[in-house]
PDB file of C-alpha atoms in Angstrom:
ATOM      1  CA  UNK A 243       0.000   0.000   0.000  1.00 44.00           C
ATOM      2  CA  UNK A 244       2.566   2.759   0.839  1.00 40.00           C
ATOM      3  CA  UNK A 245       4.437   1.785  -2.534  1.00 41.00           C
ATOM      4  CA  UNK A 246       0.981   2.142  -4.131  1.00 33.00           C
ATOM      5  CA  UNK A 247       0.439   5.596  -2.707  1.00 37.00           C
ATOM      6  CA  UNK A 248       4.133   6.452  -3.292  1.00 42.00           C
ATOM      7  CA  UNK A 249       3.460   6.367  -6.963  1.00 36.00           C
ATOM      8  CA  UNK A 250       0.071   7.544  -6.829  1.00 33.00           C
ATOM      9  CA  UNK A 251       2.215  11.160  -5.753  1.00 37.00           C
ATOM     10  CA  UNK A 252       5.297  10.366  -7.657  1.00 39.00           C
ATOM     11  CA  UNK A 253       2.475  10.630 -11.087  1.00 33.00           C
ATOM     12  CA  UNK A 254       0.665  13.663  -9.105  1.00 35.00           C
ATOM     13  CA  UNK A 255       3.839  15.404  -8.881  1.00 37.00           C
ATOM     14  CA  UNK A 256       5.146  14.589 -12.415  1.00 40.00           C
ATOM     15  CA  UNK A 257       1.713  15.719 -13.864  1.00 39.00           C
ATOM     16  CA  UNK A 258       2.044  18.947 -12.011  1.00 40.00           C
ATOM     17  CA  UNK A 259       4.829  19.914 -13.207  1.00 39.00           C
ATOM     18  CA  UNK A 260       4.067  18.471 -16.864  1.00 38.00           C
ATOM     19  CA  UNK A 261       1.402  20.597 -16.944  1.00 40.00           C
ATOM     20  CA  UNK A 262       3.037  23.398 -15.404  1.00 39.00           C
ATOM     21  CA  UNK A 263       5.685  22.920 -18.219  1.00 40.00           C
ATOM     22  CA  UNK A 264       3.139  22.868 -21.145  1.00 37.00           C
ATOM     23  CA  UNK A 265       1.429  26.100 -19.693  1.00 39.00           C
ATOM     24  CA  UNK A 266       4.667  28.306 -19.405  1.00 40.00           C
ATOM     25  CA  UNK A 267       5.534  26.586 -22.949  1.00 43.00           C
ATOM     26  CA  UNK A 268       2.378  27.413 -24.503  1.00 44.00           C
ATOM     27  CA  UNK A 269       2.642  31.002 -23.053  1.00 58.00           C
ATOM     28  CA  UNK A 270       6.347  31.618 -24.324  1.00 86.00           C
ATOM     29  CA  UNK A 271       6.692  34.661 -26.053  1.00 95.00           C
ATOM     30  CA  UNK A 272       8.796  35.719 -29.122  1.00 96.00           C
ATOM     31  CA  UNK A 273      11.118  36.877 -26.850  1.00 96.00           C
ATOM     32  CA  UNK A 274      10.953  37.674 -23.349  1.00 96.00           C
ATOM     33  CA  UNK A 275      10.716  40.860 -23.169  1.00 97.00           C
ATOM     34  CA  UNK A 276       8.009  43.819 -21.679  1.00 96.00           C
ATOM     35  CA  UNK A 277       9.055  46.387 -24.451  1.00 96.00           C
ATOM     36  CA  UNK A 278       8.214  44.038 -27.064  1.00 96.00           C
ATOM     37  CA  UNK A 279       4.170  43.631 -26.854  1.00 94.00           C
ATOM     38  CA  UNK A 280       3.662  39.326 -27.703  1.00 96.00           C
ATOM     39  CA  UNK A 281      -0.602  38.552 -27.026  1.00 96.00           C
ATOM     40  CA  UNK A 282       0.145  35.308 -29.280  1.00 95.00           C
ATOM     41  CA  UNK A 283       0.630  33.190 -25.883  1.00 93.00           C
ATOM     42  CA  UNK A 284       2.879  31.152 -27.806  1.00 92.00           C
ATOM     43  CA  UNK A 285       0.480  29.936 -30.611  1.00 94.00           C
ATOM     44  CA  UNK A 286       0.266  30.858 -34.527  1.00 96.00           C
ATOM     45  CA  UNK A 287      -2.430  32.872 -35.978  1.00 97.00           C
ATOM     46  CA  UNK A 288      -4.300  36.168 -34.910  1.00 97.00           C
ATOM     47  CA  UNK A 289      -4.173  37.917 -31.488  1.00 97.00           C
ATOM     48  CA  UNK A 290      -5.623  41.211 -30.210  1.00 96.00           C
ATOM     49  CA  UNK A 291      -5.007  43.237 -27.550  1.00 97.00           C
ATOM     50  CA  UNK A 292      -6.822  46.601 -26.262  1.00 97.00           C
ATOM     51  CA  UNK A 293      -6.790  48.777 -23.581  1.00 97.00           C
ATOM     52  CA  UNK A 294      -6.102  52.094 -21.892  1.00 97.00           C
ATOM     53  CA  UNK A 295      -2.731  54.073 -21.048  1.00 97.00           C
ATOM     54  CA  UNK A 296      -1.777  58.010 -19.124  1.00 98.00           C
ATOM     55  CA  UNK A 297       1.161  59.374 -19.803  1.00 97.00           C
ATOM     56  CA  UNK A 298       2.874  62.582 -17.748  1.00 98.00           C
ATOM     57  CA  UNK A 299       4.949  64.013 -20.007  1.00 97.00           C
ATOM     58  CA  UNK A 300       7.073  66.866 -21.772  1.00 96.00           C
ATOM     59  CA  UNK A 301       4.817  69.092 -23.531  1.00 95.00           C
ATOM     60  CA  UNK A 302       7.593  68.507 -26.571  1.00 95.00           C
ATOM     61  CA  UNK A 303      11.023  68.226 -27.193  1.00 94.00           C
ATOM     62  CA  UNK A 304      13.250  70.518 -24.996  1.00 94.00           C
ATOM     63  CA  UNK A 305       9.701  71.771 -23.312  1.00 96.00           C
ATOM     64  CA  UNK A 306       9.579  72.640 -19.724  1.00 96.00           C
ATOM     65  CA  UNK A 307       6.285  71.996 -19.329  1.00 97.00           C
ATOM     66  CA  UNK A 308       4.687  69.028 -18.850  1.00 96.00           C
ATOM     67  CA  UNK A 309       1.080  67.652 -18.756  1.00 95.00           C
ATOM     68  CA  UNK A 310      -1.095  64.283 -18.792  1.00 97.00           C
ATOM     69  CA  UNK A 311      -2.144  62.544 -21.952  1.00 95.00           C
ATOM     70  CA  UNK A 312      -4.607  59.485 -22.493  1.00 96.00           C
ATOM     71  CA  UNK A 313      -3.943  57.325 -25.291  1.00 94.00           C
ATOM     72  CA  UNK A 314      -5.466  53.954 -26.416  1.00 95.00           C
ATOM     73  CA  UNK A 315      -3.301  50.892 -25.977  1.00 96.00           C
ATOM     74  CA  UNK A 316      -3.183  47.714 -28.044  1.00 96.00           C
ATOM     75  CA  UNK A 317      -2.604  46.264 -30.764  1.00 97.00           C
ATOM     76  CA  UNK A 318      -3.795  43.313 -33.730  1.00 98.00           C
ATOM     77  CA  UNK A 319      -1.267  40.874 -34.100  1.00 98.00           C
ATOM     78  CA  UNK A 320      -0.645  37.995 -36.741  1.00 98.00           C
ATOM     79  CA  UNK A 321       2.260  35.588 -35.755  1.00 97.00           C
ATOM     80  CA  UNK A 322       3.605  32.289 -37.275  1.00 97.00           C
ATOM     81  CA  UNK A 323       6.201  30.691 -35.591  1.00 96.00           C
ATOM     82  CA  UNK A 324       9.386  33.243 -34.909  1.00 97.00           C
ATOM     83  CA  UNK A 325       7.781  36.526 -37.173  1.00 98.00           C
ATOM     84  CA  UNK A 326       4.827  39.108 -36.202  1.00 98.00           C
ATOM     85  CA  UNK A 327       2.829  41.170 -38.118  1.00 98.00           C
ATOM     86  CA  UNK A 328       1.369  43.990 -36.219  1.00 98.00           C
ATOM     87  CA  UNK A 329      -0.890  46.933 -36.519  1.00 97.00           C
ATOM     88  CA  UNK A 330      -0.456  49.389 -33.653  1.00 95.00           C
ATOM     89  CA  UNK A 331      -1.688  52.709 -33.205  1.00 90.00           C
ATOM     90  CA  UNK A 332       0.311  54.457 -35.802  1.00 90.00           C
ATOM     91  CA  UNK A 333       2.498  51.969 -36.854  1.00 96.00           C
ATOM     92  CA  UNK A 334       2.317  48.787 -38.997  1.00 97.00           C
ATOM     93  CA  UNK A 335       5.566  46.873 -39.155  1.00 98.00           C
ATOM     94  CA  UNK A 336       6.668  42.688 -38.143  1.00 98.00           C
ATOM     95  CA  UNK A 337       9.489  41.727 -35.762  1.00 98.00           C
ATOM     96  CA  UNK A 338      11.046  38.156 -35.766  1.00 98.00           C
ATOM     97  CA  UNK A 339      13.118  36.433 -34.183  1.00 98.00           C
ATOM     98  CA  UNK A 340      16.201  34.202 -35.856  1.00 97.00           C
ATOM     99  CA  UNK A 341      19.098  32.254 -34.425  1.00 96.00           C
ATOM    100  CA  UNK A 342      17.411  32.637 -31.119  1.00 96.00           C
ATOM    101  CA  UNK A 343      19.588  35.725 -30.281  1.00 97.00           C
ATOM    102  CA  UNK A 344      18.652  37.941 -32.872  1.00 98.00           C
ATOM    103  CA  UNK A 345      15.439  39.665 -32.635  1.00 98.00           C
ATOM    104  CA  UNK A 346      15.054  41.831 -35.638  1.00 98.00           C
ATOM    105  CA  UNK A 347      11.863  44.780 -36.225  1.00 98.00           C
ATOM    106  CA  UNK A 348      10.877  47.242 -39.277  1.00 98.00           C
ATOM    107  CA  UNK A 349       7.759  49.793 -38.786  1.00 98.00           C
ATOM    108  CA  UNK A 350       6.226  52.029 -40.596  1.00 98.00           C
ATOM    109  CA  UNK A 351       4.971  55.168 -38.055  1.00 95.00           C
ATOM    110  CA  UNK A 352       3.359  58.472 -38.331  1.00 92.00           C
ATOM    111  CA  UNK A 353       5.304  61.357 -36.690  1.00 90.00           C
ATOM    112  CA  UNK A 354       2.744  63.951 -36.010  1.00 88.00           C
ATOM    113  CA  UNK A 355       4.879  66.864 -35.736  1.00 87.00           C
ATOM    114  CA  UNK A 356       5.098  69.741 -33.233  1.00 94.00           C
ATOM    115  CA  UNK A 357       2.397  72.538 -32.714  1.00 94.00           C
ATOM    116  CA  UNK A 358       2.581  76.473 -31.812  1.00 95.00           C
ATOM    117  CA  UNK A 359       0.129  75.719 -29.342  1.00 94.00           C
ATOM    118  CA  UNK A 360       2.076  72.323 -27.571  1.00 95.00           C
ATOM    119  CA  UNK A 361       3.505  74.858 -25.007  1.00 96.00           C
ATOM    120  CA  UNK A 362       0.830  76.763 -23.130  1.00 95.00           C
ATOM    121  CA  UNK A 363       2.685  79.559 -22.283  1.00 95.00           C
ATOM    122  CA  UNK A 364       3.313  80.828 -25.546  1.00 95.00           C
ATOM    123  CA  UNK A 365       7.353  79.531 -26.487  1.00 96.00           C
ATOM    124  CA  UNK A 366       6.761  78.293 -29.202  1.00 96.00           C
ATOM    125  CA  UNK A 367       4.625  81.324 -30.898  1.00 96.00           C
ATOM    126  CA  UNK A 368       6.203  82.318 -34.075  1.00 96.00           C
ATOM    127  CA  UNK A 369       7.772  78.922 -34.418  1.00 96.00           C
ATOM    128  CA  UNK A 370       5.099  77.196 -36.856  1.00 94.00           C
ATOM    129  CA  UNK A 371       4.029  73.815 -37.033  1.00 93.00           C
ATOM    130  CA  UNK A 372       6.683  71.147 -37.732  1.00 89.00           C
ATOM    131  CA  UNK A 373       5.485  69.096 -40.655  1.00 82.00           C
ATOM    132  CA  UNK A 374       3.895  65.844 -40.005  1.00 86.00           C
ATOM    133  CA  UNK A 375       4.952  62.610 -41.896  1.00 88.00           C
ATOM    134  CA  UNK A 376       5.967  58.837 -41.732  1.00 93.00           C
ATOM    135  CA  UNK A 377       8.554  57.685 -40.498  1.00 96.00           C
ATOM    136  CA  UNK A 378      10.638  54.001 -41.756  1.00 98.00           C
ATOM    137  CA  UNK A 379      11.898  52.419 -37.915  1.00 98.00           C
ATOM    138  CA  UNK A 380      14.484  49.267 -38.502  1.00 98.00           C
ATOM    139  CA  UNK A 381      15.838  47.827 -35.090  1.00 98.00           C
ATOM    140  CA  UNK A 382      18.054  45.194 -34.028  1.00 98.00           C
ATOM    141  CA  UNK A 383      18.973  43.699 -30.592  1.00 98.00           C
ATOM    142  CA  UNK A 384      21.290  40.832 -30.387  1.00 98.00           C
ATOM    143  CA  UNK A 385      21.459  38.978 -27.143  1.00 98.00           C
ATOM    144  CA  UNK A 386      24.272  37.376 -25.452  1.00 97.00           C
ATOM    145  CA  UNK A 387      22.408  34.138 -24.821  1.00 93.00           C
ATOM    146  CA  UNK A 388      19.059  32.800 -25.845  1.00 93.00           C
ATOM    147  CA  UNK A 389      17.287  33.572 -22.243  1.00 94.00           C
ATOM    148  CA  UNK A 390      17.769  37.277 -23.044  1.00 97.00           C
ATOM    149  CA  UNK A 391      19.222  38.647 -19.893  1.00 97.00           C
ATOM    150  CA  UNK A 392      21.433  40.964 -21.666  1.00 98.00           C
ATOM    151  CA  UNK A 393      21.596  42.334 -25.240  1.00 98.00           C
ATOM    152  CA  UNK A 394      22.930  45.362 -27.364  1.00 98.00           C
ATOM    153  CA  UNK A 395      20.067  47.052 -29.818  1.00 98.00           C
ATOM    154  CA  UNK A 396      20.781  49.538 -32.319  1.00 98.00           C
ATOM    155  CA  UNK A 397      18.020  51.818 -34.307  1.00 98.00           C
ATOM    156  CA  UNK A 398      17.194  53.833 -37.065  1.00 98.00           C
ATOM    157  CA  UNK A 399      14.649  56.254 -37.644  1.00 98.00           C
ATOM    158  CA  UNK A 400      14.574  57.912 -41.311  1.00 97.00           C
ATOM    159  CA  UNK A 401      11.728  59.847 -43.023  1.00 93.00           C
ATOM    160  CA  UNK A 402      11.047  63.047 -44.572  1.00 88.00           C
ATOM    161  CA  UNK A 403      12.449  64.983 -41.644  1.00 91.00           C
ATOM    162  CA  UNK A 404      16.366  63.674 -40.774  1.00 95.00           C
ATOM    163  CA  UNK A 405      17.366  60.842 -39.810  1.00 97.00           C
ATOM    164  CA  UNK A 406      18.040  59.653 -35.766  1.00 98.00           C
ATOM    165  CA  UNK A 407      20.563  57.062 -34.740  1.00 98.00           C
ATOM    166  CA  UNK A 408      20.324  55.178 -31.188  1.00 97.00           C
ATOM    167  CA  UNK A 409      22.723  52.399 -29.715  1.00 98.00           C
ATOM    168  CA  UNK A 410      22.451  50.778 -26.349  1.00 98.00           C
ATOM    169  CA  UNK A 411      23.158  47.914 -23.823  1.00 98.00           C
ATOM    170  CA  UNK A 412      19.908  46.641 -22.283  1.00 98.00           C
ATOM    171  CA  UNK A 413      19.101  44.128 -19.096  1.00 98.00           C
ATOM    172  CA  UNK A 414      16.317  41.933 -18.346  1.00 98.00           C
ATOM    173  CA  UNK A 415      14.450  41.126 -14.545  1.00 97.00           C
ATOM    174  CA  UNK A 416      12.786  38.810 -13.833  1.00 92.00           C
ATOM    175  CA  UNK A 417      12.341  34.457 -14.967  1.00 92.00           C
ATOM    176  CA  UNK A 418       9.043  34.456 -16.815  1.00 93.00           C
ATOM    177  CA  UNK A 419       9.523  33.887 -20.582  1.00 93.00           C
ATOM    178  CA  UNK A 420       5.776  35.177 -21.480  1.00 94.00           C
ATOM    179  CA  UNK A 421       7.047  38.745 -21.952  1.00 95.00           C
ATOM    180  CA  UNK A 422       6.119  39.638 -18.345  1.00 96.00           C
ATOM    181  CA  UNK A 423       8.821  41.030 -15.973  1.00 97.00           C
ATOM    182  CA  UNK A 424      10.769  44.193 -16.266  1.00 98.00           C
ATOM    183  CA  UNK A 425      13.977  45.441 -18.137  1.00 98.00           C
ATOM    184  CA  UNK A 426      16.339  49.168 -18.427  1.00 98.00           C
ATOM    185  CA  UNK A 427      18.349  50.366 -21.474  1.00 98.00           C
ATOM    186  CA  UNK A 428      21.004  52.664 -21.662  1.00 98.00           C
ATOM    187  CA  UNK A 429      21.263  54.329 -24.645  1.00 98.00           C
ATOM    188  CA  UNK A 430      23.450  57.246 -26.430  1.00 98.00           C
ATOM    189  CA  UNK A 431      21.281  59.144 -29.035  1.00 98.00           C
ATOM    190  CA  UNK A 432      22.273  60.596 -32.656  1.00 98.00           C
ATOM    191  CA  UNK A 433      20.935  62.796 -35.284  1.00 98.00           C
ATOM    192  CA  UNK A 434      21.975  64.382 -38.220  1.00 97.00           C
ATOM    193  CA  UNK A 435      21.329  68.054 -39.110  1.00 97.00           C
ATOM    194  CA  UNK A 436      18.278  67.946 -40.551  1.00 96.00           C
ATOM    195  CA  UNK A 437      16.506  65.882 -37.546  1.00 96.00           C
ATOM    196  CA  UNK A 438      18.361  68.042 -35.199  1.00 97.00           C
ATOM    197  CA  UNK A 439      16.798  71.423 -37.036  1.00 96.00           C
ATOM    198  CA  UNK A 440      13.484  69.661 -36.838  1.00 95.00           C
ATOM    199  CA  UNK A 441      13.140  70.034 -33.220  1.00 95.00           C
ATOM    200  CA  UNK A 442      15.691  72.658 -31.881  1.00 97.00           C
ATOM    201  CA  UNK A 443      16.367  74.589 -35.205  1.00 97.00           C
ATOM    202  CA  UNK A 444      15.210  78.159 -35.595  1.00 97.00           C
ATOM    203  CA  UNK A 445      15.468  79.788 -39.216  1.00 96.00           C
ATOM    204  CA  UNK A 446      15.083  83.373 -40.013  1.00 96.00           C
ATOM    205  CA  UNK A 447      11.527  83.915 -41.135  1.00 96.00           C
ATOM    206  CA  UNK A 448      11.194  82.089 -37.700  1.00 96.00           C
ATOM    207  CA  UNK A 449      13.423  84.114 -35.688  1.00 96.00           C
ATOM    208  CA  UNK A 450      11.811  87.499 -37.019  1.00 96.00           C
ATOM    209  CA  UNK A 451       7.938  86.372 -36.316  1.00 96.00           C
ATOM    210  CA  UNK A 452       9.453  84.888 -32.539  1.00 95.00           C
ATOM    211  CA  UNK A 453      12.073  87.097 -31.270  1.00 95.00           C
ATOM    212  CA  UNK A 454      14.223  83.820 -30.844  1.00 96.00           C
ATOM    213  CA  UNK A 455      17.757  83.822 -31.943  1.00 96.00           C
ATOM    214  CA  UNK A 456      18.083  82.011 -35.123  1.00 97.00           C
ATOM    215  CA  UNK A 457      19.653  79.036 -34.783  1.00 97.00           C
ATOM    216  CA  UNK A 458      20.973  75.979 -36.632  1.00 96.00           C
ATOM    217  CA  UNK A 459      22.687  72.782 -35.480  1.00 97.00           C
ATOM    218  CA  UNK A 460      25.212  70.301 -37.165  1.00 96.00           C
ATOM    219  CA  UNK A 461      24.492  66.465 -36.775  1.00 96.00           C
ATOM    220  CA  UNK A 462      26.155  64.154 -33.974  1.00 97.00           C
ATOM    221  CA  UNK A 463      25.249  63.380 -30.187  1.00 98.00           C
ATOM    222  CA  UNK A 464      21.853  64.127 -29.294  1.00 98.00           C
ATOM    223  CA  UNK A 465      21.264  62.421 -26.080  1.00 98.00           C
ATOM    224  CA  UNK A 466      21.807  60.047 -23.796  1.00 98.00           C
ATOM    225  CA  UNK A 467      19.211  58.276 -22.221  1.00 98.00           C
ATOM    226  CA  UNK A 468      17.543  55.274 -20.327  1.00 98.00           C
ATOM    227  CA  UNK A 469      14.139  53.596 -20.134  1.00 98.00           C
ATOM    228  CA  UNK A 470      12.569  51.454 -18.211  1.00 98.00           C
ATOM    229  CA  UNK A 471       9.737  48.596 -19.138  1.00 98.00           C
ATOM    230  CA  UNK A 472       7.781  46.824 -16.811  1.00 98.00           C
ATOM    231  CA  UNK A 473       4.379  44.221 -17.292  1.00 97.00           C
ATOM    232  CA  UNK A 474       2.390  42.153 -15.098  1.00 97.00           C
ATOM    233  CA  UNK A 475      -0.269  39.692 -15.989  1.00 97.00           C
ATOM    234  CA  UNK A 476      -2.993  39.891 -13.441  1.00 97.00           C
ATOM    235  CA  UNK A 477      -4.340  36.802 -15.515  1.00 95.00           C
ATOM    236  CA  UNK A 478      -4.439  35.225 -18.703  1.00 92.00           C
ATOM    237  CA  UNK A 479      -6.122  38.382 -19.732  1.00 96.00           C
ATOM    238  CA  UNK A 480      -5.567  41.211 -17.845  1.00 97.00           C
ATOM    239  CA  UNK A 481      -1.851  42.844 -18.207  1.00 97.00           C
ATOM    240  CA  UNK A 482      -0.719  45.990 -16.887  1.00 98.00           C
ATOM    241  CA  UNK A 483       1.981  47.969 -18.031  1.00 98.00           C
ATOM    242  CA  UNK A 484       4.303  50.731 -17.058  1.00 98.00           C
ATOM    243  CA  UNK A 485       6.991  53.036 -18.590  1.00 98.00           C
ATOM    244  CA  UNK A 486       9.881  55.516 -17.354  1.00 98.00           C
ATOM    245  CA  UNK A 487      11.905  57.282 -19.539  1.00 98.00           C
ATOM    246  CA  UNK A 488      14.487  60.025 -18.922  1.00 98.00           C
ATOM    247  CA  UNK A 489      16.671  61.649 -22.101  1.00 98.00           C
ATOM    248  CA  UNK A 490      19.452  64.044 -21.393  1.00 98.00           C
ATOM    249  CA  UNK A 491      20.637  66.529 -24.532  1.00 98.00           C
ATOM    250  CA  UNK A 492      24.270  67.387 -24.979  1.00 97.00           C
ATOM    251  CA  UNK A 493      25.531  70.998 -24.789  1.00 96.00           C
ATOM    252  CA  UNK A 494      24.583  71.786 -28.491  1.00 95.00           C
ATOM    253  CA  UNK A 495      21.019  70.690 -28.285  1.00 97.00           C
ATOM    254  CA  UNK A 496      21.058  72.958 -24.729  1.00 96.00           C
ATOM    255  CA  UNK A 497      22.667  75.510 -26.538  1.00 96.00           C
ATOM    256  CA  UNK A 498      18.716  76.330 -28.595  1.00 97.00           C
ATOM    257  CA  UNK A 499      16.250  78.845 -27.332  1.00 96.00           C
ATOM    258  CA  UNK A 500      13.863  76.018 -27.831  1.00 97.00           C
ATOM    259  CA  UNK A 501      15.693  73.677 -25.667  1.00 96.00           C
ATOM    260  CA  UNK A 502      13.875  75.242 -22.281  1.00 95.00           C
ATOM    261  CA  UNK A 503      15.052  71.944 -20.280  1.00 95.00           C
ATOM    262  CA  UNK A 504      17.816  69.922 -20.105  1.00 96.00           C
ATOM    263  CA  UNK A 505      16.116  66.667 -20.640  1.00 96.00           C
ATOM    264  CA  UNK A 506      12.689  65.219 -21.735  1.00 96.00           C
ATOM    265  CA  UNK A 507      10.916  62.618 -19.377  1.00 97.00           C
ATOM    266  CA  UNK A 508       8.012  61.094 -19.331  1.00 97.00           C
ATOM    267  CA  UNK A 509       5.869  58.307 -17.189  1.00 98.00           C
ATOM    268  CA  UNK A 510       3.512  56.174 -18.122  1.00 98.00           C
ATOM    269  CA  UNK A 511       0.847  53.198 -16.776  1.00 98.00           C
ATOM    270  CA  UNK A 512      -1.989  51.422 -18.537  1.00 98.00           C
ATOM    271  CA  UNK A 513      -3.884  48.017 -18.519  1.00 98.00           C
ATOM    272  CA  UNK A 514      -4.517  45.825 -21.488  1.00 97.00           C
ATOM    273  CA  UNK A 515      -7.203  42.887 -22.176  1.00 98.00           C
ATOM    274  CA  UNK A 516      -5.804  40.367 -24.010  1.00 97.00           C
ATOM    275  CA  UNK A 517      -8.604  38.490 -26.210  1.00 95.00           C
TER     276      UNK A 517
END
């Protein structure tokens, strides 16, 4: 009898942890990371997310000001085995993964430019509005190891407006390979000219309808920077999220009337169901 019973728990146990097994392996993501959104739970075919995030934020780039912004969170997802298509917000582009170490993205976004009236108290009168426009995004982050604790990334932004540069070192927190958990990046920040006069540039039709300086700026260091992902799944459905971000401009960015800070930062939380 106590033979019987000691392999009625040694089958108990196993089961519990077969199933236990088949659920995290069901639920693995892409890649294990918070910053890269995954509602596939592992499985091939179409996957939809929606929710609700608030951001506190920099009015705009170099702003002093800041305020809180509500945006719809989400996304529609297609994935088969190691690629995903996605449609989010503004953006339509795939990510995949290859050699287990490599996970590689491309997106198409929609920059909506900067308005005279994104500062409330009037700095940016004179100024115009920046043109809107897409934008091409092509990142890459290649991890030391397949369980993505560490990795470098490296992106590209290019569109009508300049072109932006960033490189960093990131880390990962946390065990769970279903994309919940937390991870930081460092990053250093580049941009030629033309970006650079997009946001901190003042010409001279602008400088005579402002009473700003006019201003223009050669390409090179931007920033540097770090950010900070985090995501918990209450349940199989419910996920909430949570970003920190901090960017500190070099002397030359500083160096622009516009430039009314020394950094942008911003905070955000939200809460996704996962269909």
């Amino acid at each position: 009898m106590k033979k019987f019973i000691s392999l009625l728990l040694i089958v108990f146990i196993h089961g519990c942890f077969l199933q236990t097994a088949l659920a995290q392996e069901e639920r693995k993501a892409l890649v294990p990371l918070p910053s890269a959104d995954d509602f596939s739970r592992g499985k091939d075919g179409w996957s939809f997310g929606l929710g609700l995030g608030i951001e506190y934020e920099t009015a705009y780039e170099g702003s002093d000001e800041f305020g809180f912004e509500v945006d719809p969170a989400g996304a529609v997802q297609w994935r088969r085995g190691d690629d995903i298509f996605f449609w989010a917000g503004e953006a339509l582009g795939w990510r995949g993964l290859r050699a287990d170490t490599w996970l590689l993205e491309a997106l198409v976004g929609f920059d909506e430019g900067r308005e005279e009236s994104d500062s409330k108290k009037g700095y940016l009168d004179g100024l115009g509005d920046n043109d809107e426009g897409f934008e091409l995004v092509l990142q890459a982050r290649r991890a030391f190891d397949a369980d993505w604790r560490y990795w470098l990334v490296g992106r590209v932004v290019t569109g009508g407006n300049g072109n932006l540069g960033l490189f960093g070192v990131g880390r990962r927190f946390g065990d769970k390979v279903d994309g919940s958990g937390s991870e930081i990046n460092l990053v250093v920040v580049y941009h030629d000219s033309k970006f650079a006069n997009k946001d901190f540039g003042i010409n001279a039709q602008q400088a005579a309808a402002s009473g700003l300086n006019e201003t223009s700026l050669g390409g090179g260091i931007r920033s540097f920077g770090i950010n900070y992902d985090y995501r918990y799944f209450i349940n199989d459905n419910w996920r909430i999220f949570g970003e920190v971000l901090y960017e500190h401009f070099t002397s030359d960015v500083r160096a622009s009337p516009i430039a009314r800070s020394n950094y942008e930062a911003e905070v955000g939380v939200g809460i996704l169901y996962v269909f």
